[in-house]
XYZ file of C-alpha atoms in Angstrom:
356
model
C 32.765 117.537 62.198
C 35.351 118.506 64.177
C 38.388 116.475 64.864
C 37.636 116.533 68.605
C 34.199 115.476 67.608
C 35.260 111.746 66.270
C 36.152 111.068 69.793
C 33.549 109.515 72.405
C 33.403 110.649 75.979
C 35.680 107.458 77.264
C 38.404 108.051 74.629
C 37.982 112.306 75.672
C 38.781 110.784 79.331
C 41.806 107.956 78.041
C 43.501 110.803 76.268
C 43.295 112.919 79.479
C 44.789 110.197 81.432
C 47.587 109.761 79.193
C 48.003 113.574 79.397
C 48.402 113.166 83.141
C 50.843 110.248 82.836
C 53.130 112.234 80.290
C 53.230 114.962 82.597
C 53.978 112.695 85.642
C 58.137 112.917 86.679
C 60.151 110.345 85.267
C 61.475 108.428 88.706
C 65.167 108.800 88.762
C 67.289 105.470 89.032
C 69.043 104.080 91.723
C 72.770 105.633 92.232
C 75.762 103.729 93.606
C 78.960 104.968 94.360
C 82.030 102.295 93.896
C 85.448 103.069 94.753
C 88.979 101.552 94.129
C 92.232 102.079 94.108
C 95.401 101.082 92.055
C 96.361 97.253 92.323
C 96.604 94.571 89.701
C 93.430 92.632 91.113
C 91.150 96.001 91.028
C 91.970 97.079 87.882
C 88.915 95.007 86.029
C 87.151 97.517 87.553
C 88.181 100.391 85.855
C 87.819 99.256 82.940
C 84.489 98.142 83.283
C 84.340 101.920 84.065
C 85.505 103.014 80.266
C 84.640 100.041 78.377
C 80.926 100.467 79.315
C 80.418 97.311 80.434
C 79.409 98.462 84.150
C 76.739 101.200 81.991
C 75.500 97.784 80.182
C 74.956 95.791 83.253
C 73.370 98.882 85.359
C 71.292 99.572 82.607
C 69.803 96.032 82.734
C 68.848 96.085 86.277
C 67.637 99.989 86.374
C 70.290 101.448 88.562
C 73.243 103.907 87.489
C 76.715 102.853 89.078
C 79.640 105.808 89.417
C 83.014 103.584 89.679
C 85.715 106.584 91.397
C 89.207 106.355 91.964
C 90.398 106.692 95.156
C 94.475 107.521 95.007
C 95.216 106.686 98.957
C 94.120 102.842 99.569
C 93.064 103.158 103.338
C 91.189 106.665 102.675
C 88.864 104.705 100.113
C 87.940 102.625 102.816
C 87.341 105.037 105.677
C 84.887 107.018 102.948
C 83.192 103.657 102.662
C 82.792 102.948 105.667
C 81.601 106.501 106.190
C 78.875 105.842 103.779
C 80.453 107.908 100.820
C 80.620 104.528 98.475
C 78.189 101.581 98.663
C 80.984 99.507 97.832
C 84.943 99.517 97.883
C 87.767 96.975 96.313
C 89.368 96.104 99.650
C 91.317 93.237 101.332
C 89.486 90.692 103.113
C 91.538 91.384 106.502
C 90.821 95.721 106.167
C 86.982 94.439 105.318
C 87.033 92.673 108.946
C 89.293 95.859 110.739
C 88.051 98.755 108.927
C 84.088 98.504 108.430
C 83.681 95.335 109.911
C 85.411 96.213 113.505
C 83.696 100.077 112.718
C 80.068 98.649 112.976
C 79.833 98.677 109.590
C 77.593 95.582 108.214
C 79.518 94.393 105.031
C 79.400 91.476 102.872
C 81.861 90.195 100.215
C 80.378 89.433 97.190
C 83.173 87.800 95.542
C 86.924 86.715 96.211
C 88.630 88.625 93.334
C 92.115 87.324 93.297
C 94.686 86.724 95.928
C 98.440 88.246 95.548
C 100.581 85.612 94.159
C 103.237 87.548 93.958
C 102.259 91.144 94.149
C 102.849 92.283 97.836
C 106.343 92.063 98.806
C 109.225 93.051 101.011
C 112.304 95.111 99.685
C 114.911 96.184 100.817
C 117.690 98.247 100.304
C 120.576 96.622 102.592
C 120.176 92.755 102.323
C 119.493 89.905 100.310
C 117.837 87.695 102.555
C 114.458 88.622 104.963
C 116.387 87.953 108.248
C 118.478 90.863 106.698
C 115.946 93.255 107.689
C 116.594 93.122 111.488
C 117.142 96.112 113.124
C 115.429 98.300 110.186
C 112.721 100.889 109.998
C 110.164 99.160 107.954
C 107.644 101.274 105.953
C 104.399 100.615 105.353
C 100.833 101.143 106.132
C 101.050 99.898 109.746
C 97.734 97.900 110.528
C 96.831 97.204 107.158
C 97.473 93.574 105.305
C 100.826 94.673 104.724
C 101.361 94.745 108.094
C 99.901 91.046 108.391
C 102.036 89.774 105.152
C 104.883 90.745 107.517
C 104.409 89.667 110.708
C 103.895 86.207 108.919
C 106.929 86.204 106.723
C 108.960 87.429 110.103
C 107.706 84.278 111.501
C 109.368 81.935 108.663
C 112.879 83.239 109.755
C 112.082 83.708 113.613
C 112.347 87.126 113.741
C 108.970 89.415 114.940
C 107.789 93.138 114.908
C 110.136 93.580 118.229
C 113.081 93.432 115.735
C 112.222 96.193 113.627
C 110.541 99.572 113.773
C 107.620 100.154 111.609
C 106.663 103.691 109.627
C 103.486 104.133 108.450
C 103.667 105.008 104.855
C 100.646 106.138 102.558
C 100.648 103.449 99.683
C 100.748 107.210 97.130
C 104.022 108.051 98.874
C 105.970 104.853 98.885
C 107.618 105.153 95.622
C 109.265 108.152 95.861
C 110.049 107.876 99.711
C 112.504 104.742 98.756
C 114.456 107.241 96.807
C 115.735 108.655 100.386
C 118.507 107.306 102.302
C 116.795 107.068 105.048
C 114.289 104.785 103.761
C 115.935 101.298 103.567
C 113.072 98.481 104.111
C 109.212 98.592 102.463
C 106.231 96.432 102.220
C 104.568 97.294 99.595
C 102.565 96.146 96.385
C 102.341 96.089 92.816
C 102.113 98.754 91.029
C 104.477 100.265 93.316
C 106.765 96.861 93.858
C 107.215 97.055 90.188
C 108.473 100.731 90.290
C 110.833 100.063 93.119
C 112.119 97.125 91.849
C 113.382 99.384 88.837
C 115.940 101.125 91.134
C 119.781 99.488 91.059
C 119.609 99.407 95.481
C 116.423 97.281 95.475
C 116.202 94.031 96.255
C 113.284 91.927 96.666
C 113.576 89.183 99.308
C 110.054 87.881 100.292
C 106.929 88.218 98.781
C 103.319 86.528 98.291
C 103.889 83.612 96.381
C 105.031 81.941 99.759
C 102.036 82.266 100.966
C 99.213 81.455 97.999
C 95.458 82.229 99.188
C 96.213 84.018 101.857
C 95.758 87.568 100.733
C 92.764 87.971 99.494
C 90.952 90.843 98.197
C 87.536 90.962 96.568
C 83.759 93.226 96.154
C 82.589 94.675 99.148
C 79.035 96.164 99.518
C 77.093 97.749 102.337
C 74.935 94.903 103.718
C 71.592 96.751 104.383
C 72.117 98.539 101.147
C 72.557 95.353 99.012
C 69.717 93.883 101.012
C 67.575 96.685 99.926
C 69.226 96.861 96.141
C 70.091 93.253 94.903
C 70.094 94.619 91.725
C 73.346 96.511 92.575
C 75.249 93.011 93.283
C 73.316 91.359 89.826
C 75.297 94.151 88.017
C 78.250 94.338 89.766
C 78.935 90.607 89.273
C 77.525 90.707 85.819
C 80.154 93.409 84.478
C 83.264 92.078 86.871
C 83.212 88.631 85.479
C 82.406 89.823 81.593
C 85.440 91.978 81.867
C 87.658 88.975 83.403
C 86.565 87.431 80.177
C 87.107 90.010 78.079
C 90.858 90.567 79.486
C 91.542 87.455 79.567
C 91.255 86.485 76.117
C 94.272 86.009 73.775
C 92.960 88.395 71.076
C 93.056 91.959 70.039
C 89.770 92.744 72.340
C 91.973 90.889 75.130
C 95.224 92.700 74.097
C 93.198 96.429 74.117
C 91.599 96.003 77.670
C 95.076 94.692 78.980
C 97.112 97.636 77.418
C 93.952 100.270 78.736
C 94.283 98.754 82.003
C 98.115 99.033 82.057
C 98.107 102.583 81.431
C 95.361 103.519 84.187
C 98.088 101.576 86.582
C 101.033 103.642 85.080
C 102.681 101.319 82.775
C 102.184 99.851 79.511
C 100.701 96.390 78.360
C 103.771 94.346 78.869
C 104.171 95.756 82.235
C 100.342 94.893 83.523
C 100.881 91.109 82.332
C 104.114 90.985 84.531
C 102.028 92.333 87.392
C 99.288 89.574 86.309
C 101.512 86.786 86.739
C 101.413 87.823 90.560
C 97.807 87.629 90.331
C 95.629 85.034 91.099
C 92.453 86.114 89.442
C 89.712 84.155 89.752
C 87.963 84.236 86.091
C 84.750 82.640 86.368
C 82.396 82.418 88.973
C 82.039 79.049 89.899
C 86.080 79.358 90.588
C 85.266 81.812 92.860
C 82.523 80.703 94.539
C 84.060 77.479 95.242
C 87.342 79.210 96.933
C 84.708 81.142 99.068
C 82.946 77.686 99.885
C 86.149 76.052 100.453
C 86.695 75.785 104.718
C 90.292 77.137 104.341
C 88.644 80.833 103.532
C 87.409 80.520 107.140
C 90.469 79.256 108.684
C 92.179 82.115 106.928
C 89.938 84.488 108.216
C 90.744 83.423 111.682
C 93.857 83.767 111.548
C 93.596 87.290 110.498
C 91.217 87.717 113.484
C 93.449 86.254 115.854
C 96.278 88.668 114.126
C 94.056 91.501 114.181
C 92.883 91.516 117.822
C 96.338 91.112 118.897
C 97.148 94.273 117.414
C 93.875 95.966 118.919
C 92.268 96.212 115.623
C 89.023 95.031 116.427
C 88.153 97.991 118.267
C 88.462 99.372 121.987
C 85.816 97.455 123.453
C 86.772 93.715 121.925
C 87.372 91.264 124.199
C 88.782 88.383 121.988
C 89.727 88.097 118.335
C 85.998 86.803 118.139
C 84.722 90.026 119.009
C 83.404 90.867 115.374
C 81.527 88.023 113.760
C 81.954 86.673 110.607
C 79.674 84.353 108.465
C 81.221 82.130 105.565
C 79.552 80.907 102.614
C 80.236 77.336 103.918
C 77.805 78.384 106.398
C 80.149 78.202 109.503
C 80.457 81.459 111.039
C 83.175 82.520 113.738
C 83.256 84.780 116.698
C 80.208 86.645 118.180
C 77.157 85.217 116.575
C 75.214 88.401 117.831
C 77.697 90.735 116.372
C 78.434 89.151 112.633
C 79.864 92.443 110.950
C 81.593 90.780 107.715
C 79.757 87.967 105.560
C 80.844 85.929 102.435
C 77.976 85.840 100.170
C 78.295 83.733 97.463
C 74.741 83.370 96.446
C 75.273 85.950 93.401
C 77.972 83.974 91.745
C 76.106 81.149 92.225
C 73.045 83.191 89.460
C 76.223 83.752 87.691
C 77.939 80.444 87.435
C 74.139 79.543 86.480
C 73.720 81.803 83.301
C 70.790 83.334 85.732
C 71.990 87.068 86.206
């Protein structure tokens, strides 16, 4: 008897099925495109990137996420918000002016950090802010820089009518303060750090004067999250594991630091200085309570209020409400047919519940 023979007419048509399936087209996964840029508060990112802990927590929920560099700050952003990146490290205030004001649906998965220390204002003539009357200021006009100083002009009653501002790529700044004709910058770390290296600068404001203010965190495409929850499961998954991971006074904790210091340009030593003007928020129910907390949306307005002012809300706004936003308190503010930028918390809440 033939080995063919042995098999009946239902296990002839099984095997044929099986055939068929084997010869089917694996699907291809889900791909998502993330993009950051240097800063103390985005560098978890990166190395979730080479660590593999991004590959561990895509893996888990099917997808495949590509984590890319972007060396100008503000050009990240635009290709988000151009649909080149389903997600982008930003500032809360460029999430409301860039995408947001754009048309853009966004939401914030999680608060990061805020700069406790990182962004700050040097200068070259001066010791004091008030010193900086009468300057040309560079900077990326528009951006949060421009918004950390218009409020610290306000603590020595001074306001953008006393200066002149220069927009300044963030991947030109250091070198530009080497010319003379450069004497005032707002600016943050990595680049603070550099500056502050040269014998004419002097630091004379900077975030720690005003904590939780400038905040920066996870932004995602709302329709495409929507569609792929999965994508936010693993992002939050691998942010907060690597926050733990770097975070830990060991040699794992002292490797990550030290990788993470050289993708910013320095060394270990350096990073943790730039740390210490970090707030990083290391777990997710830290987070998600700052998110929940009422001051996030009193913050936010603010920035709207700032940001409309300065006609960054777009051509046709007609009040710093213009774009709406929705909290994770569940207040919103502004146009409640028009909500552009929302603070979602409800993935760090799976998180801070051991559900992800």
């Amino acid at each position: 008897m033939s080995a063919l023979s042995r098999f009946t007419r239902r296990g002839l048509a099984v095997l044929g099925l099986g055939a068929c399936l084997l010869a089917q087209p694996v699907l291809a996964k889900e791909q998502f495109r993330i993009a950051w840029s240097l800063y103390p508060g985005f560098m978890p990112m990166e190395y979730a990137r080479t660590s593999g802990i991004m590959d561990k927590w895509a893996k888990k929920y099917g997808i495949e996420v590509e984590i890319v560099q972007v060396n100008d700050y503000i050009e990240g952003i635009n290709q988000y918000s151009a649909g080149a990146f389903d997600a982008c490290l930003m500032a809360t205030m460029d999430a409301l002016t860039i995408p947001a004001a754009g048309g853009v649906d966004s939401t914030l998965l999680t608060i990061g950090d805020y700069s406790n220390g990182n962004d700050a204002i040097i200068l070259k003539h001066g010791s004091s802010l008030a010193d900086i009357k009468g300057q040309p200021v560079n900077l990326i006009q528009f951006s949060v820089s421009h918004y950390f100083l218009a409020r610290a002009l306000e603590s020595v009653g001074l306001s953008e009518r006393d200066l002149t501002l220069v927009n300044t790529s963030d991947a030109d700044m250091v070198p530009l303060f080497g010319q003379p004709a450069v004497t005032a910058m707002v600016t943050w770390n990595p680049m603070v750090s550099d500056i502050l290296k040269r014998d004419d600068a002097h630091l004379v404001f900077d975030s720690r004067q005003m904590p939780g203010e400038l905040t920066d965190g996870i932004v995602v495409n709302s329709a495409t999250v929507a569609k792929h929850p999965e994508l936010a499961k693993a992002l939050i998954g691998a942010w907060f594991e690597t926050l733990a991971v770097m975070g830990e006074d060991s040699d794992a904790g002292r490797e990550a630091r030290s990788v993470m210091g050289q993708a910013a340009g320095t060394d270990r030593a350096g990073f943790e200085r730039q740390l210490d003007a970090t707030y990083l928020f290391a777990t997710p129910a830290e987070a998600g309570a700052f998110m929940r907390d009422p001051a996030m949306a009193q913050t936010m307005a603010r920035i709207a209020e700032f940001s409309y002012a300065k006609g960054l809300l777009g051509n046709g706004a007609t009040s710093a409400g213009a774009v709406g936003m929705a909290f994770a308190d569940g207040s919103r503010y502004g146009d409640a047919n028009n909500v552009k930028l929302r603070f979602d918390d409800q993935y760090l809440r799976l998180a801070a519940a051991g559900q992800l």
